[in-house]
């Protein structure tokens, strides 16, 4: 766990954003099992809110990462890619027509 403690705030936020996005996706996949109940609507709403909030924070965090590592972008490209993944995910969903 020491590798996680050595990460700076923006890298930790990138991992946290991915974790929250995963929870939102799981809520979206679990919602059809509750069709006809009150939980269905709430799960779908939570899933949609989490999706858009994580995409917004993904873009903000990516911008902050790129601003912080202007001179070392090639060394930090993995973290920038991890940070932009929620945006790439929703872009893929929009272009394939699944959203």
C-alpha atoms as an extended CHARMM CRD file, in Angstrom:
* protein
*
        99  EXT
         1         1  UNK       CA              0.0000000000        0.0000000000        0.0000000000  PROA      1               0.0000000000
         2         2  UNK       CA              2.9990000000        2.2870000000        0.1220000000  PROA      2               0.0000000000
         3         3  UNK       CA              2.7900000000        2.9100000000       -3.6190000000  PROA      3               0.0000000000
         4         4  UNK       CA             -0.6460000000        4.4730000000       -3.0880000000  PROA      4               0.0000000000
         5         5  UNK       CA              0.6580000000        6.7260000000       -0.3380000000  PROA      5               0.0000000000
         6         6  UNK       CA              3.4260000000        7.9590000000       -2.6270000000  PROA      6               0.0000000000
         7         7  UNK       CA              0.9660000000        9.1490000000       -5.2900000000  PROA      7               0.0000000000
         8         8  UNK       CA              0.0970000000       12.8190000000       -5.4520000000  PROA      8               0.0000000000
         9         9  UNK       CA             -3.4590000000       14.1310000000       -5.1070000000  PROA      9               0.0000000000
        10        10  UNK       CA             -4.2800000000       14.1890000000       -8.8410000000  PROA      10              0.0000000000
        11        11  UNK       CA             -3.2420000000       10.5660000000       -9.3420000000  PROA      11              0.0000000000
        12        12  UNK       CA             -5.2870000000        9.4880000000       -6.3400000000  PROA      12              0.0000000000
        13        13  UNK       CA             -8.2650000000       11.3960000000       -7.7390000000  PROA      13              0.0000000000
        14        14  UNK       CA             -7.8670000000        9.6090000000      -11.0780000000  PROA      14              0.0000000000
        15        15  UNK       CA             -8.1520000000        6.2470000000       -9.3240000000  PROA      15              0.0000000000
        16        16  UNK       CA            -11.0580000000        7.4610000000       -7.1820000000  PROA      16              0.0000000000
        17        17  UNK       CA            -12.9240000000        8.7010000000      -10.2600000000  PROA      17              0.0000000000
        18        18  UNK       CA            -12.5350000000        5.2800000000      -11.8920000000  PROA      18              0.0000000000
        19        19  UNK       CA            -13.7960000000        3.5720000000       -8.7570000000  PROA      19              0.0000000000
        20        20  UNK       CA            -16.8600000000        5.8190000000       -8.5750000000  PROA      20              0.0000000000
        21        21  UNK       CA            -17.5230000000        5.2970000000      -12.2980000000  PROA      21              0.0000000000
        22        22  UNK       CA            -17.3840000000        1.5280000000      -11.7600000000  PROA      22              0.0000000000
        23        23  UNK       CA            -19.9640000000        1.8170000000       -8.9870000000  PROA      23              0.0000000000
        24        24  UNK       CA            -22.2020000000        3.8630000000      -11.2960000000  PROA      24              0.0000000000
        25        25  UNK       CA            -21.8910000000        1.2940000000      -14.0690000000  PROA      25              0.0000000000
        26        26  UNK       CA            -22.7610000000       -1.5070000000      -11.6440000000  PROA      26              0.0000000000
        27        27  UNK       CA            -25.8510000000        0.4430000000      -10.5400000000  PROA      27              0.0000000000
        28        28  UNK       CA            -26.8830000000        0.7370000000      -14.1690000000  PROA      28              0.0000000000
        29        29  UNK       CA            -26.4510000000       -2.9810000000      -14.7540000000  PROA      29              0.0000000000
        30        30  UNK       CA            -28.3000000000       -3.8840000000      -11.5390000000  PROA      30              0.0000000000
        31        31  UNK       CA            -31.3050000000       -1.6550000000      -12.2600000000  PROA      31              0.0000000000
        32        32  UNK       CA            -33.1060000000       -3.9940000000      -14.7250000000  PROA      32              0.0000000000
        33        33  UNK       CA            -33.3920000000       -6.6260000000      -12.0020000000  PROA      33              0.0000000000
        34        34  UNK       CA            -35.6300000000       -4.2330000000      -10.0740000000  PROA      34              0.0000000000
        35        35  UNK       CA            -38.0710000000       -3.2150000000      -12.8230000000  PROA      35              0.0000000000
        36        36  UNK       CA            -41.4460000000       -2.4800000000      -11.3190000000  PROA      36              0.0000000000
        37        37  UNK       CA            -40.1260000000       -1.3830000000       -7.9420000000  PROA      37              0.0000000000
        38        38  UNK       CA            -39.1690000000        1.9870000000       -6.5260000000  PROA      38              0.0000000000
        39        39  UNK       CA            -35.4980000000        0.9980000000       -6.5230000000  PROA      39              0.0000000000
        40        40  UNK       CA            -35.4020000000        0.8040000000      -10.3320000000  PROA      40              0.0000000000
        41        41  UNK       CA            -35.8970000000        4.5160000000      -10.9050000000  PROA      41              0.0000000000
        42        42  UNK       CA            -33.4740000000        5.4780000000       -8.1810000000  PROA      42              0.0000000000
        43        43  UNK       CA            -30.7530000000        3.1450000000       -9.4500000000  PROA      43              0.0000000000
        44        44  UNK       CA            -31.0960000000        4.4680000000      -12.9920000000  PROA      44              0.0000000000
        45        45  UNK       CA            -30.9890000000        8.0620000000      -11.7680000000  PROA      45              0.0000000000
        46        46  UNK       CA            -27.9530000000        7.3870000000       -9.5660000000  PROA      46              0.0000000000
        47        47  UNK       CA            -26.2320000000        5.6610000000      -12.4710000000  PROA      47              0.0000000000
        48        48  UNK       CA            -26.8060000000        8.5770000000      -14.8480000000  PROA      48              0.0000000000
        49        49  UNK       CA            -25.7500000000       11.2020000000      -12.2950000000  PROA      49              0.0000000000
        50        50  UNK       CA            -22.5790000000        9.2910000000      -11.4240000000  PROA      50              0.0000000000
        51        51  UNK       CA            -21.7400000000        8.8670000000      -15.1070000000  PROA      51              0.0000000000
        52        52  UNK       CA            -21.9540000000       12.5610000000      -15.9410000000  PROA      52              0.0000000000
        53        53  UNK       CA            -20.2910000000       13.7540000000      -12.7220000000  PROA      53              0.0000000000
        54        54  UNK       CA            -17.3320000000       11.4180000000      -13.2090000000  PROA      54              0.0000000000
        55        55  UNK       CA            -16.9530000000       12.5360000000      -16.8210000000  PROA      55              0.0000000000
        56        56  UNK       CA            -16.8560000000       16.1640000000      -15.7150000000  PROA      56              0.0000000000
        57        57  UNK       CA            -14.3150000000       15.4890000000      -12.9520000000  PROA      57              0.0000000000
        58        58  UNK       CA            -12.3310000000       13.3230000000      -15.3290000000  PROA      58              0.0000000000
        59        59  UNK       CA            -11.9010000000       16.2640000000      -17.6860000000  PROA      59              0.0000000000
        60        60  UNK       CA            -11.0220000000       18.6050000000      -14.8210000000  PROA      60              0.0000000000
        61        61  UNK       CA             -8.4980000000       16.1770000000      -13.3490000000  PROA      61              0.0000000000
        62        62  UNK       CA             -6.9330000000       15.5070000000      -16.7610000000  PROA      62              0.0000000000
        63        63  UNK       CA             -6.4810000000       19.2210000000      -17.2970000000  PROA      63              0.0000000000
        64        64  UNK       CA             -4.8960000000       19.6000000000      -13.8800000000  PROA      64              0.0000000000
        65        65  UNK       CA             -2.5770000000       16.6410000000      -14.5060000000  PROA      65              0.0000000000
        66        66  UNK       CA             -1.5000000000       18.0360000000      -17.8710000000  PROA      66              0.0000000000
        67        67  UNK       CA             -0.9360000000       21.4500000000      -16.3270000000  PROA      67              0.0000000000
        68        68  UNK       CA              1.1440000000       20.0040000000      -13.4920000000  PROA      68              0.0000000000
        69        69  UNK       CA              3.3110000000       17.7960000000      -15.7200000000  PROA      69              0.0000000000
        70        70  UNK       CA              3.8090000000       20.1060000000      -18.7080000000  PROA      70              0.0000000000
        71        71  UNK       CA              7.4190000000       19.1230000000      -19.1980000000  PROA      71              0.0000000000
        72        72  UNK       CA              7.0500000000       15.4180000000      -18.3710000000  PROA      72              0.0000000000
        73        73  UNK       CA              3.9230000000       14.4960000000      -20.3450000000  PROA      73              0.0000000000
        74        74  UNK       CA              5.4710000000       11.3890000000      -21.8820000000  PROA      74              0.0000000000
        75        75  UNK       CA              6.4230000000        9.9990000000      -18.4640000000  PROA      75              0.0000000000
        76        76  UNK       CA              2.9810000000       10.7110000000      -17.0430000000  PROA      76              0.0000000000
        77        77  UNK       CA              0.9830000000        9.5360000000      -20.0650000000  PROA      77              0.0000000000
        78        78  UNK       CA             -0.3410000000        6.4660000000      -18.2200000000  PROA      78              0.0000000000
        79        79  UNK       CA             -1.8780000000        8.6320000000      -15.4870000000  PROA      79              0.0000000000
        80        80  UNK       CA             -3.3070000000       11.0400000000      -18.0310000000  PROA      80              0.0000000000
        81        81  UNK       CA             -4.8660000000        8.0900000000      -19.8790000000  PROA      81              0.0000000000
        82        82  UNK       CA             -6.3050000000        6.7010000000      -16.6240000000  PROA      82              0.0000000000
        83        83  UNK       CA             -7.7220000000       10.1120000000      -15.8190000000  PROA      83              0.0000000000
        84        84  UNK       CA             -9.3760000000       10.5410000000      -19.2430000000  PROA      84              0.0000000000
        85        85  UNK       CA            -10.9190000000        7.0300000000      -19.3130000000  PROA      85              0.0000000000
        86        86  UNK       CA            -14.4260000000        8.0980000000      -18.1210000000  PROA      86              0.0000000000
        87        87  UNK       CA            -14.5890000000       10.6900000000      -20.9000000000  PROA      87              0.0000000000
        88        88  UNK       CA            -13.4720000000        8.1100000000      -23.4490000000  PROA      88              0.0000000000
        89        89  UNK       CA            -16.0850000000        5.6830000000      -22.1030000000  PROA      89              0.0000000000
        90        90  UNK       CA            -18.9880000000        8.1040000000      -22.4980000000  PROA      90              0.0000000000
        91        91  UNK       CA            -17.6910000000        9.1840000000      -25.9150000000  PROA      91              0.0000000000
        92        92  UNK       CA            -17.6740000000        5.5370000000      -26.9940000000  PROA      92              0.0000000000
        93        93  UNK       CA            -21.2250000000        5.0980000000      -25.6940000000  PROA      93              0.0000000000
        94        94  UNK       CA            -22.4450000000        8.1950000000      -27.5360000000  PROA      94              0.0000000000
        95        95  UNK       CA            -20.8150000000        7.2850000000      -30.8500000000  PROA      95              0.0000000000
        96        96  UNK       CA            -22.0640000000        3.6870000000      -30.7520000000  PROA      96              0.0000000000
        97        97  UNK       CA            -25.5990000000        4.8400000000      -29.9110000000  PROA      97              0.0000000000
        98        98  UNK       CA            -25.8140000000        2.9930000000      -26.6050000000  PROA      98              0.0000000000
        99        99  UNK       CA            -26.3810000000        6.0500000000      -24.4560000000  PROA      99              0.0000000000
